[in-house]
Short mmCIF file of C-alpha atoms and ligand atoms in Angstrom, two decimals:
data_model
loop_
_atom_site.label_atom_id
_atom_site.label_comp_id
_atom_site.label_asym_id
_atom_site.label_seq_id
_atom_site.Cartn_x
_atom_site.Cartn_y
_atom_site.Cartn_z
CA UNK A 1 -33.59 -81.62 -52.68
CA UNK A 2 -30.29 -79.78 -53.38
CA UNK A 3 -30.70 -80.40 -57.01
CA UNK A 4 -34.45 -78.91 -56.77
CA UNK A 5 -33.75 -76.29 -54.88
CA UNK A 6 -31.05 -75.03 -57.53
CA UNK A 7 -33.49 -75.53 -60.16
CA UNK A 8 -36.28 -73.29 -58.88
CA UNK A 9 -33.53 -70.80 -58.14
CA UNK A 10 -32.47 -70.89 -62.20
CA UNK A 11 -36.03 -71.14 -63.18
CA UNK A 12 -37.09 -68.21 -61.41
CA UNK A 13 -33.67 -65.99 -62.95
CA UNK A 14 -34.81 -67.22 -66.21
CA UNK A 15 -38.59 -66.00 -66.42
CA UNK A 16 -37.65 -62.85 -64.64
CA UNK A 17 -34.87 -62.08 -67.35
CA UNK A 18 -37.29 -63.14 -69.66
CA UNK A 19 -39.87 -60.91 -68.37
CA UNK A 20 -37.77 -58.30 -68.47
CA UNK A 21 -37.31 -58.93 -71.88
CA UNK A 22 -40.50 -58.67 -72.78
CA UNK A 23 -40.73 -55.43 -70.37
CA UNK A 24 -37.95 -53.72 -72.93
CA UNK A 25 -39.43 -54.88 -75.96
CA UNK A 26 -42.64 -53.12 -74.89
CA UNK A 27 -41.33 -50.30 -73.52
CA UNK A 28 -43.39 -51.01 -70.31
CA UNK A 29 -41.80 -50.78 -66.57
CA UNK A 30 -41.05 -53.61 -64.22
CA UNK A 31 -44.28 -52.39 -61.72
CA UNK A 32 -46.71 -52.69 -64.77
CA UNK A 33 -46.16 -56.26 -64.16
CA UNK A 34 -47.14 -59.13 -61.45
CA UNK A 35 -45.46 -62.35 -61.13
CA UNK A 36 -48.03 -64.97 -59.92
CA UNK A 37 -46.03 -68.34 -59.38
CA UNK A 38 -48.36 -70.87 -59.96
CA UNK A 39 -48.15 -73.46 -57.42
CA UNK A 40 -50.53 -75.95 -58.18
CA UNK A 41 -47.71 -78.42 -58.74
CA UNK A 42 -45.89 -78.16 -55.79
CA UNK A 43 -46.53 -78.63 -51.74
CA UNK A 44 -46.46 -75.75 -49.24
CA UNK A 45 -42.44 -76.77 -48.20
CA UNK A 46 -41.62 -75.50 -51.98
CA UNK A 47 -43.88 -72.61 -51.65
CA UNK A 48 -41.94 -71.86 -48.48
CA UNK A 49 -38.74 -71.89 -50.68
CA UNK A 50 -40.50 -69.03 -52.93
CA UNK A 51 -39.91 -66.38 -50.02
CA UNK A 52 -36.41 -66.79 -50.38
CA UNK A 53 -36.64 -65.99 -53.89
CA UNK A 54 -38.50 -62.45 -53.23
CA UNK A 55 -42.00 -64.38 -55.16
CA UNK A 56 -44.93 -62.49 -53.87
CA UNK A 57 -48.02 -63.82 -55.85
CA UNK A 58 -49.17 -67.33 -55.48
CA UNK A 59 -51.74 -69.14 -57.83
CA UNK A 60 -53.86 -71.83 -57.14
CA UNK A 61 -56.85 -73.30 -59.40
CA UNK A 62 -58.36 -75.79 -56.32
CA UNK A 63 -59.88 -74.92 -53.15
CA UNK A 64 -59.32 -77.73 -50.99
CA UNK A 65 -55.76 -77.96 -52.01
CA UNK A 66 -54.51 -74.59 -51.73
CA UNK A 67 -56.25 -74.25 -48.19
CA UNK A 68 -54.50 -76.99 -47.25
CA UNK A 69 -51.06 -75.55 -48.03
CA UNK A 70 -52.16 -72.77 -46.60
CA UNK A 71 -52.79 -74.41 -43.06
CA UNK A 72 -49.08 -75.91 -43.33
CA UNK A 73 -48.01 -72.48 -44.06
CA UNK A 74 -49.58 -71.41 -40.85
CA UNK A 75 -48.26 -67.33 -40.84
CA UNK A 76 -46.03 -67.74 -43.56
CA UNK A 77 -48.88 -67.82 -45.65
CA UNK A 78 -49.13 -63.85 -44.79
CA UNK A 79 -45.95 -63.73 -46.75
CA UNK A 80 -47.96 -64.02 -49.97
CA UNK A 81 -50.88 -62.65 -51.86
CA UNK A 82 -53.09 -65.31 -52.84
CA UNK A 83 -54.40 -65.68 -56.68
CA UNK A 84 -57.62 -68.30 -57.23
CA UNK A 85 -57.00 -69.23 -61.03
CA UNK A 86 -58.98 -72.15 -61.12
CA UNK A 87 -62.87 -72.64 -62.02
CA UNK A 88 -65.41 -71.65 -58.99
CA UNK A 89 -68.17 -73.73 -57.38
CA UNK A 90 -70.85 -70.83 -56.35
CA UNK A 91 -71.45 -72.65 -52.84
CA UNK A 92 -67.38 -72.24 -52.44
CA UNK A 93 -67.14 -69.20 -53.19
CA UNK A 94 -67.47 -67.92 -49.50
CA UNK A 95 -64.24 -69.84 -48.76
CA UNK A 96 -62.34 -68.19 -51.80
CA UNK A 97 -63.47 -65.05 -51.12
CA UNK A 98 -61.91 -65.34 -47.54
CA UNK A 99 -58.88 -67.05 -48.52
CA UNK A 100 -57.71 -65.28 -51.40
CA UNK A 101 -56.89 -61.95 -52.27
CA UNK A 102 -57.91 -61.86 -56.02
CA UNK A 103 -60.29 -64.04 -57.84
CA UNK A 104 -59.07 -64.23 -61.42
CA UNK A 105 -62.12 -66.69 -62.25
CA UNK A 106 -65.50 -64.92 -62.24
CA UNK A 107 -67.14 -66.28 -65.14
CA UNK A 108 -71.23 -66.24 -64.06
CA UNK A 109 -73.71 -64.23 -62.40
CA UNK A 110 -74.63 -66.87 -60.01
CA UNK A 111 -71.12 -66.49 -58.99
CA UNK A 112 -70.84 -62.92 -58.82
CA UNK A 113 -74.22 -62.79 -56.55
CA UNK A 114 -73.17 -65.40 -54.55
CA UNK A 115 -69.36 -63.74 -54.09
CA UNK A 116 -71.78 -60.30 -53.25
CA UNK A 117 -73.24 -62.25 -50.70
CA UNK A 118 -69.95 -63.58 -48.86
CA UNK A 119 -68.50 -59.86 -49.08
CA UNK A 120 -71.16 -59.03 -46.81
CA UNK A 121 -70.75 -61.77 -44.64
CA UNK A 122 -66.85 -61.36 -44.26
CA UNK A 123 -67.10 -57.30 -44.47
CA UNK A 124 -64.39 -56.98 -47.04
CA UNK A 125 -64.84 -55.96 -50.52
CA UNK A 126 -63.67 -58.72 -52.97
CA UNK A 127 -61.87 -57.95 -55.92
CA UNK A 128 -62.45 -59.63 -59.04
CA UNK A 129 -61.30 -60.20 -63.33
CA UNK A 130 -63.90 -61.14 -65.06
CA UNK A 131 -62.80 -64.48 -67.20
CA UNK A 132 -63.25 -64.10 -70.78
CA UNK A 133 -63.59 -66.78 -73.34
CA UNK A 134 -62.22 -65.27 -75.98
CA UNK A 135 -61.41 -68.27 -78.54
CA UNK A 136 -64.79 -69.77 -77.39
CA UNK A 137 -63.66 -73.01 -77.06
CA UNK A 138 -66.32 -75.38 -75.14
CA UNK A 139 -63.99 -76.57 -72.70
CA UNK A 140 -62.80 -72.94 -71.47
CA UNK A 141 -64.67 -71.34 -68.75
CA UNK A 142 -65.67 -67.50 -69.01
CA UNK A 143 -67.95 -64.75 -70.36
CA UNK A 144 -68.49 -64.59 -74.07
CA UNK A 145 -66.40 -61.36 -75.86
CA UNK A 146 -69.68 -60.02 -77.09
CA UNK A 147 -71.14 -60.73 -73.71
CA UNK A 148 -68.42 -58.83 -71.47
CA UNK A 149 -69.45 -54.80 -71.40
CA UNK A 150 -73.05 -55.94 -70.02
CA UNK A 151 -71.50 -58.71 -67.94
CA UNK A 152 -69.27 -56.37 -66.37
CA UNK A 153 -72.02 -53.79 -65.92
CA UNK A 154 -73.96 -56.26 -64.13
CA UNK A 155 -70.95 -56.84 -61.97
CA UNK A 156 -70.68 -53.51 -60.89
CA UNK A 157 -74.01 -53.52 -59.72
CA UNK A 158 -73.14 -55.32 -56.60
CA UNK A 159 -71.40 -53.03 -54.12
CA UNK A 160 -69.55 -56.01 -52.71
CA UNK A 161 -67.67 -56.69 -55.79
CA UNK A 162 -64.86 -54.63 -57.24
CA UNK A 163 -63.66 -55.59 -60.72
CA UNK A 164 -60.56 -54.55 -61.64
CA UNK A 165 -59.95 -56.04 -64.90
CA UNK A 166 -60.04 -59.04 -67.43
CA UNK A 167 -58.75 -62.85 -67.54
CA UNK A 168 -58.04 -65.16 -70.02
CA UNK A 169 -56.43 -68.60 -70.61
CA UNK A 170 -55.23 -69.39 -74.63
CA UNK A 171 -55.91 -72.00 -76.28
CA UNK A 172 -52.94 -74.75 -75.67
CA UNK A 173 -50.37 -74.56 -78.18
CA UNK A 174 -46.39 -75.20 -78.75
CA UNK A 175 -45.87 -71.51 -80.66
CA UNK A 176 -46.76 -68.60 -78.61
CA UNK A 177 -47.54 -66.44 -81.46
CA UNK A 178 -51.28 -68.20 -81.70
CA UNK A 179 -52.08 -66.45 -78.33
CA UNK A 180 -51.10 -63.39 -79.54
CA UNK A 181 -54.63 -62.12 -81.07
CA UNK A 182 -56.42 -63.81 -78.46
CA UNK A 183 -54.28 -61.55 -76.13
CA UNK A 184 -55.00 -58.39 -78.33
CA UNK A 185 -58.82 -59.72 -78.11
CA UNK A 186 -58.87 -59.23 -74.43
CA UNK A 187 -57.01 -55.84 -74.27
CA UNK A 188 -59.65 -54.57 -76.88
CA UNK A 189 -62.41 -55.59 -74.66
CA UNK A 190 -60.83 -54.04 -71.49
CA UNK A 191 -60.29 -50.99 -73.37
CA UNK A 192 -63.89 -51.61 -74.47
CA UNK A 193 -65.22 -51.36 -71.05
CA UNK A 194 -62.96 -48.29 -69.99
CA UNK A 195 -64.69 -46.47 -72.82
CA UNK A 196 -68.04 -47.50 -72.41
CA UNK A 197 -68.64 -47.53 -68.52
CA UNK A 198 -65.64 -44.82 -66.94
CA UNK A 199 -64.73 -47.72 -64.40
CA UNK A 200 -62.19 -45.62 -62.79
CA UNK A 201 -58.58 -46.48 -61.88
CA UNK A 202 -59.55 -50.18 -60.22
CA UNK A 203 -60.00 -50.74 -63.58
CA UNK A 204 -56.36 -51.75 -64.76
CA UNK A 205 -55.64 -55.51 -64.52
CA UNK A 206 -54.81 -58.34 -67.61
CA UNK A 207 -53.99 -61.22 -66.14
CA UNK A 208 -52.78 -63.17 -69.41
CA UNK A 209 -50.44 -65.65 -70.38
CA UNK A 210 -48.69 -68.58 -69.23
CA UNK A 211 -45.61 -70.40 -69.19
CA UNK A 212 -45.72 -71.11 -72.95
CA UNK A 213 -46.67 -67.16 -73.97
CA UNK A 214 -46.04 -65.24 -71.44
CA UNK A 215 -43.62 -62.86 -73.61
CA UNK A 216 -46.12 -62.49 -75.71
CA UNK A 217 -48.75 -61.69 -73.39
CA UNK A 218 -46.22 -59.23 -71.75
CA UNK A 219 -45.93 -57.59 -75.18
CA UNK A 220 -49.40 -57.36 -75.76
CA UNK A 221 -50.28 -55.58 -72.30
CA UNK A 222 -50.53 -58.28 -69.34
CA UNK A 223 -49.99 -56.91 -66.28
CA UNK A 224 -50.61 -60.23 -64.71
CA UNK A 225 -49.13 -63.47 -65.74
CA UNK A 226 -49.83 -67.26 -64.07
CA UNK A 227 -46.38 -69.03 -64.11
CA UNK A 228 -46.41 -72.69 -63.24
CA UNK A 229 -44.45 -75.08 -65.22
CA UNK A 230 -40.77 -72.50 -66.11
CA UNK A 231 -41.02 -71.89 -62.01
CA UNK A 232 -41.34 -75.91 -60.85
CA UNK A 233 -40.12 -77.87 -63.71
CA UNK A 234 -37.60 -80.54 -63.01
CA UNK A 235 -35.33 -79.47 -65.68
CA UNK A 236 -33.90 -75.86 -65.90
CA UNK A 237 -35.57 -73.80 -68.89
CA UNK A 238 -34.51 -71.40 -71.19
C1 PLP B 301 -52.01 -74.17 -64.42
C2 PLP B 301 -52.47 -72.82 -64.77
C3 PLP B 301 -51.56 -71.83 -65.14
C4 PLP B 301 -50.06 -72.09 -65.27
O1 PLP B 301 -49.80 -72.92 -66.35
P1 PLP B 301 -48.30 -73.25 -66.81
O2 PLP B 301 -48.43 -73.58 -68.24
O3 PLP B 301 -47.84 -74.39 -65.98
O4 PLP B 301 -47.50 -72.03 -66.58
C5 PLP B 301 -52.05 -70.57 -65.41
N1 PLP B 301 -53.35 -70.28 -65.33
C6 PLP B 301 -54.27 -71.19 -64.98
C7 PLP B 301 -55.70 -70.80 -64.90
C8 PLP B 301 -53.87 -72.49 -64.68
O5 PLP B 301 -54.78 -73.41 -64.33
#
Protein backbone atom coordinates (compact mmCIF):
# COMPACT_ATOMS: atom_id res chain seq x y z
CA UNK A 1 0.00 0.00 0.00
CA UNK A 2 2.86 2.31 1.12
CA UNK A 3 4.85 1.30 -1.84
CA UNK A 4 1.66 2.14 -4.18
CA UNK A 5 0.82 5.00 -2.76
CA UNK A 6 4.47 6.46 -3.42
CA UNK A 7 4.25 5.30 -6.85
CA UNK A 8 1.10 7.13 -7.94
CA UNK A 9 2.59 10.12 -6.16
CA UNK A 10 5.94 9.83 -8.65
CA UNK A 11 3.80 8.88 -11.51
CA UNK A 12 1.64 11.74 -11.31
CA UNK A 13 5.09 14.36 -10.85
CA UNK A 14 6.32 12.66 -13.84
CA UNK A 15 3.42 13.18 -16.50
CA UNK A 16 2.79 16.59 -15.12
CA UNK A 17 6.59 17.58 -15.69
CA UNK A 18 6.22 15.90 -18.76
CA UNK A 19 3.23 17.76 -19.71
CA UNK A 20 4.73 20.68 -18.99
CA UNK A 21 7.25 19.82 -21.25
CA UNK A 22 5.31 19.44 -23.92
CA UNK A 23 3.38 22.80 -22.77
CA UNK A 24 7.00 24.72 -23.39
CA UNK A 25 7.82 23.05 -26.43
CA UNK A 26 4.51 24.31 -27.84
CA UNK A 27 4.46 27.43 -26.51
CA UNK A 28 0.91 26.67 -25.12
CA UNK A 29 -0.19 27.53 -21.30
CA UNK A 30 -0.85 25.10 -18.51
CA UNK A 31 -5.01 25.97 -18.73
CA UNK A 32 -4.99 24.97 -22.51
CA UNK A 33 -4.65 21.62 -21.06
CA UNK A 34 -6.87 18.89 -19.03
CA UNK A 35 -5.52 16.05 -17.19
CA UNK A 36 -8.06 13.15 -17.33
CA UNK A 37 -6.57 10.25 -15.09
CA UNK A 38 -7.83 7.31 -16.49
CA UNK A 39 -9.04 5.04 -13.93
CA UNK A 40 -10.22 2.12 -15.50
CA UNK A 41 -7.49 0.13 -13.79
CA UNK A 42 -7.92 0.97 -10.45
CA UNK A 43 -10.90 0.78 -7.60
CA UNK A 44 -12.63 3.85 -6.14
CA UNK A 45 -10.07 3.63 -2.72
CA UNK A 46 -7.17 4.67 -5.40
CA UNK A 47 -9.37 7.15 -7.02
CA UNK A 48 -9.89 8.52 -3.52
CA UNK A 49 -6.03 8.83 -3.29
CA UNK A 50 -6.23 11.12 -6.62
CA UNK A 51 -7.79 14.09 -4.48
CA UNK A 52 -4.80 14.26 -2.58
CA UNK A 53 -2.86 14.68 -5.59
CA UNK A 54 -5.00 17.89 -6.83
CA UNK A 55 -6.38 15.22 -10.10
CA UNK A 56 -9.61 16.68 -11.20
CA UNK A 57 -10.68 14.66 -14.37
CA UNK A 58 -11.52 11.06 -14.14
CA UNK A 59 -11.92 8.61 -17.18
CA UNK A 60 -13.79 5.67 -17.44
CA UNK A 61 -14.60 3.50 -20.73
CA UNK A 62 -17.49 1.08 -18.80
CA UNK A 63 -20.72 1.97 -17.41
CA UNK A 64 -21.40 -0.49 -14.88
CA UNK A 65 -17.98 -0.19 -13.49
CA UNK A 66 -17.44 3.35 -13.13
CA UNK A 67 -21.03 3.72 -11.49
CA UNK A 68 -20.04 1.41 -9.21
CA UNK A 69 -16.98 3.35 -8.00
CA UNK A 70 -18.95 6.02 -8.06
CA UNK A 71 -21.51 4.63 -5.39
CA UNK A 72 -18.34 3.78 -3.09
CA UNK A 73 -17.32 7.26 -3.63
CA UNK A 74 -20.62 8.34 -2.28
CA UNK A 75 -19.92 12.57 -2.20
CA UNK A 76 -16.46 12.30 -2.90
CA UNK A 77 -17.37 11.53 -6.23
CA UNK A 78 -18.42 15.46 -6.43
CA UNK A 79 -14.74 15.95 -6.06
CA UNK A 80 -14.27 15.02 -9.72
CA UNK A 81 -15.48 15.68 -13.20
CA UNK A 82 -16.38 12.60 -14.81
CA UNK A 83 -14.98 11.65 -18.51
CA UNK A 84 -16.94 8.47 -20.41
CA UNK A 85 -14.02 7.31 -22.83
CA UNK A 86 -15.28 4.10 -23.56
CA UNK A 87 -17.71 2.86 -26.52
CA UNK A 88 -21.64 3.68 -25.87
CA UNK A 89 -24.64 1.30 -25.90
CA UNK A 90 -27.59 3.77 -27.24
CA UNK A 91 -30.10 2.21 -24.55
CA UNK A 92 -27.21 3.36 -21.86
CA UNK A 93 -26.80 6.31 -22.84
CA UNK A 94 -29.46 7.85 -20.41
CA UNK A 95 -27.25 6.59 -17.54
CA UNK A 96 -24.00 8.26 -19.06
CA UNK A 97 -25.56 11.21 -19.78
CA UNK A 98 -26.54 11.53 -16.00
CA UNK A 99 -23.44 10.29 -14.63
CA UNK A 100 -20.87 11.96 -16.47
CA UNK A 101 -19.96 15.28 -17.26
CA UNK A 102 -18.43 14.85 -20.80
CA UNK A 103 -18.97 12.13 -23.26
CA UNK A 104 -15.79 11.82 -25.28
CA UNK A 105 -17.45 8.80 -27.32
CA UNK A 106 -20.23 9.95 -29.67
CA UNK A 107 -19.59 8.06 -32.66
CA UNK A 108 -23.46 7.49 -34.29
CA UNK A 109 -26.58 9.19 -34.86
CA UNK A 110 -28.57 6.67 -33.08
CA UNK A 111 -26.51 7.74 -30.24
CA UNK A 112 -26.68 11.30 -30.59
CA UNK A 113 -30.73 11.05 -30.88
CA UNK A 114 -30.95 8.87 -28.22
CA UNK A 115 -28.40 11.20 -25.86
CA UNK A 116 -31.08 14.23 -27.30
CA UNK A 117 -33.65 12.30 -25.84
CA UNK A 118 -32.13 11.74 -22.18
CA UNK A 119 -31.15 15.62 -22.15
CA UNK A 120 -34.70 16.18 -22.15
CA UNK A 121 -35.52 13.76 -19.71
CA UNK A 122 -32.75 14.88 -17.14
CA UNK A 123 -33.13 18.79 -18.19
CA UNK A 124 -29.45 19.34 -18.61
CA UNK A 125 -27.71 19.94 -21.77
CA UNK A 126 -25.06 17.21 -22.47
CA UNK A 127 -21.89 18.00 -23.82
CA UNK A 128 -20.27 15.96 -26.29
CA UNK A 129 -16.65 15.21 -28.83
CA UNK A 130 -17.53 13.68 -31.57
CA UNK A 131 -15.07 10.39 -31.97
CA UNK A 132 -13.24 10.36 -35.10
CA UNK A 133 -11.69 7.43 -36.81
CA UNK A 134 -9.10 8.90 -38.31
CA UNK A 135 -6.64 5.87 -39.27
CA UNK A 136 -9.87 3.91 -40.14
CA UNK A 137 -8.94 0.97 -38.62
CA UNK A 138 -12.01 -1.64 -38.30
CA UNK A 139 -11.63 -2.18 -34.78
CA UNK A 140 -11.75 1.70 -33.77
CA UNK A 141 -15.03 3.20 -33.07
CA UNK A 142 -15.95 6.77 -34.57
CA UNK A 143 -17.10 8.94 -37.48
CA UNK A 144 -15.23 8.66 -40.72
CA UNK A 145 -12.74 12.03 -41.44
CA UNK A 146 -14.64 12.65 -44.62
CA UNK A 147 -17.82 12.02 -42.74
CA UNK A 148 -17.24 14.56 -39.70
CA UNK A 149 -18.41 18.34 -40.99
CA UNK A 150 -21.98 16.72 -41.88
CA UNK A 151 -21.85 14.47 -38.83
CA UNK A 152 -21.27 17.30 -36.69
CA UNK A 153 -23.90 19.40 -38.46
CA UNK A 154 -26.33 16.80 -37.79
CA UNK A 155 -25.28 16.96 -34.20
CA UNK A 156 -26.01 20.36 -33.79
CA UNK A 157 -29.33 19.89 -34.88
CA UNK A 158 -30.44 18.56 -31.61
CA UNK A 159 -30.81 21.34 -29.05
CA UNK A 160 -30.01 18.87 -26.30
CA UNK A 161 -26.58 18.24 -27.44
CA UNK A 162 -23.65 20.62 -27.24
CA UNK A 163 -20.48 19.56 -29.06
CA UNK A 164 -17.57 21.04 -28.09
CA UNK A 165 -14.95 19.37 -29.99
CA UNK A 166 -13.21 16.18 -31.47
CA UNK A 167 -11.84 12.66 -30.09
CA UNK A 168 -9.56 10.29 -31.18
CA UNK A 169 -7.66 7.14 -30.04
CA UNK A 170 -4.17 6.20 -32.30
CA UNK A 171 -3.46 3.37 -33.52
CA UNK A 172 -1.32 1.25 -30.76
CA UNK A 173 2.23 1.65 -31.20
CA UNK A 174 5.74 1.66 -29.13
CA UNK A 175 7.04 5.19 -30.96
CA UNK A 176 4.85 8.08 -30.44
CA UNK A 177 5.84 9.80 -33.51
CA UNK A 178 3.21 7.40 -35.63
CA UNK A 179 0.35 9.29 -33.81
CA UNK A 180 1.62 12.35 -34.72
CA UNK A 181 -0.27 12.84 -38.26
CA UNK A 182 -3.15 11.12 -37.00
CA UNK A 183 -3.12 13.91 -34.31
CA UNK A 184 -2.56 16.69 -37.02
CA UNK A 185 -5.56 14.74 -38.92
CA UNK A 186 -7.93 15.55 -36.17
CA UNK A 187 -6.85 19.21 -35.54
CA UNK A 188 -7.39 19.76 -39.38
CA UNK A 189 -10.84 18.48 -39.14
CA UNK A 190 -11.70 20.58 -36.00
CA UNK A 191 -10.35 23.49 -37.69
CA UNK A 192 -12.42 22.14 -40.60
CA UNK A 193 -15.60 22.48 -38.79
CA UNK A 194 -14.74 25.98 -37.16
CA UNK A 195 -14.48 27.20 -40.73
CA UNK A 196 -17.26 25.65 -42.25
CA UNK A 197 -20.15 25.87 -39.57
CA UNK A 198 -19.01 29.20 -37.02
CA UNK A 199 -19.65 26.75 -33.98
CA UNK A 200 -18.84 29.40 -31.57
CA UNK A 201 -16.52 29.26 -28.54
CA UNK A 202 -18.02 25.63 -27.17
CA UNK A 203 -16.23 24.68 -29.95
CA UNK A 204 -12.58 24.22 -28.49
CA UNK A 205 -11.87 20.68 -27.19
CA UNK A 206 -9.08 17.76 -28.59
CA UNK A 207 -9.13 15.22 -26.43
CA UNK A 208 -6.00 13.21 -27.89
CA UNK A 209 -3.37 11.10 -26.79
CA UNK A 210 -2.50 8.63 -24.31
CA UNK A 211 0.02 7.39 -22.09
CA UNK A 212 2.33 6.33 -24.95
CA UNK A 213 1.91 9.94 -27.03
CA UNK A 214 0.68 12.16 -25.03
CA UNK A 215 3.72 14.72 -25.69
CA UNK A 216 3.06 14.45 -28.90
CA UNK A 217 -0.50 15.00 -28.82
CA UNK A 218 0.26 17.99 -26.47
CA UNK A 219 2.49 19.33 -29.26
CA UNK A 220 0.12 18.90 -31.84
CA UNK A 221 -2.86 20.82 -30.00
CA UNK A 222 -4.68 18.40 -27.37
CA UNK A 223 -6.27 20.13 -24.90
CA UNK A 224 -7.47 16.90 -23.46
CA UNK A 225 -5.42 13.89 -22.79
CA UNK A 226 -6.70 10.21 -21.22
CA UNK A 227 -3.85 9.07 -18.86
CA UNK A 228 -4.12 5.56 -17.53
CA UNK A 229 -1.18 3.37 -17.46
CA UNK A 230 2.04 6.46 -16.41
CA UNK A 231 -0.75 7.39 -13.48
CA UNK A 232 -1.41 3.49 -12.05
CA UNK A 233 1.48 1.53 -13.18
CA UNK A 234 3.22 -0.59 -10.64
CA UNK A 235 6.56 0.61 -11.54
CA UNK A 236 7.53 4.37 -11.49
CA UNK A 237 7.93 5.83 -15.20
CA UNK A 238 9.99 8.15 -16.78
C1 LIG B 1 -7.64 3.02 -21.56
C2 LIG B 1 -7.89 4.24 -22.36
C3 LIG B 1 -7.02 5.33 -22.27
C4 LIG B 1 -5.76 5.32 -21.42
O1 LIG B 1 -4.82 4.45 -21.96
P1 LIG B 1 -3.33 4.35 -21.35
O2 LIG B 1 -2.52 3.87 -22.48
O3 LIG B 1 -3.40 3.38 -20.22
O4 LIG B 1 -2.94 5.71 -20.91
C5 LIG B 1 -7.33 6.45 -23.01
N1 LIG B 1 -8.43 6.52 -23.78
C6 LIG B 1 -9.28 5.50 -23.90
C7 LIG B 1 -10.47 5.65 -24.77
C8 LIG B 1 -9.05 4.32 -23.19
O5 LIG B 1 -9.91 3.30 -23.30
Amino acid sequence: MGVKQVALADNITAVRSKVNEALTVAGRHPEELTLVAVTKYVDAQTIKELIAHGVEHIGENRLQEAVRKQTVLGDLKNSFKWHFIGSLQTNKARQVAAGFDLIHSLDRLSLAEALHKASRMLEKEIPVLIQVNVTGERTKHGVAPAEVGAFYAAVRKLPGLRPVGLMTMAPDTEDPETSRPVFRELRRLFAQVKRDYHPGPHWRELSMGMSNDYGVAIEEGATMVRIGSAIFSAGTEG
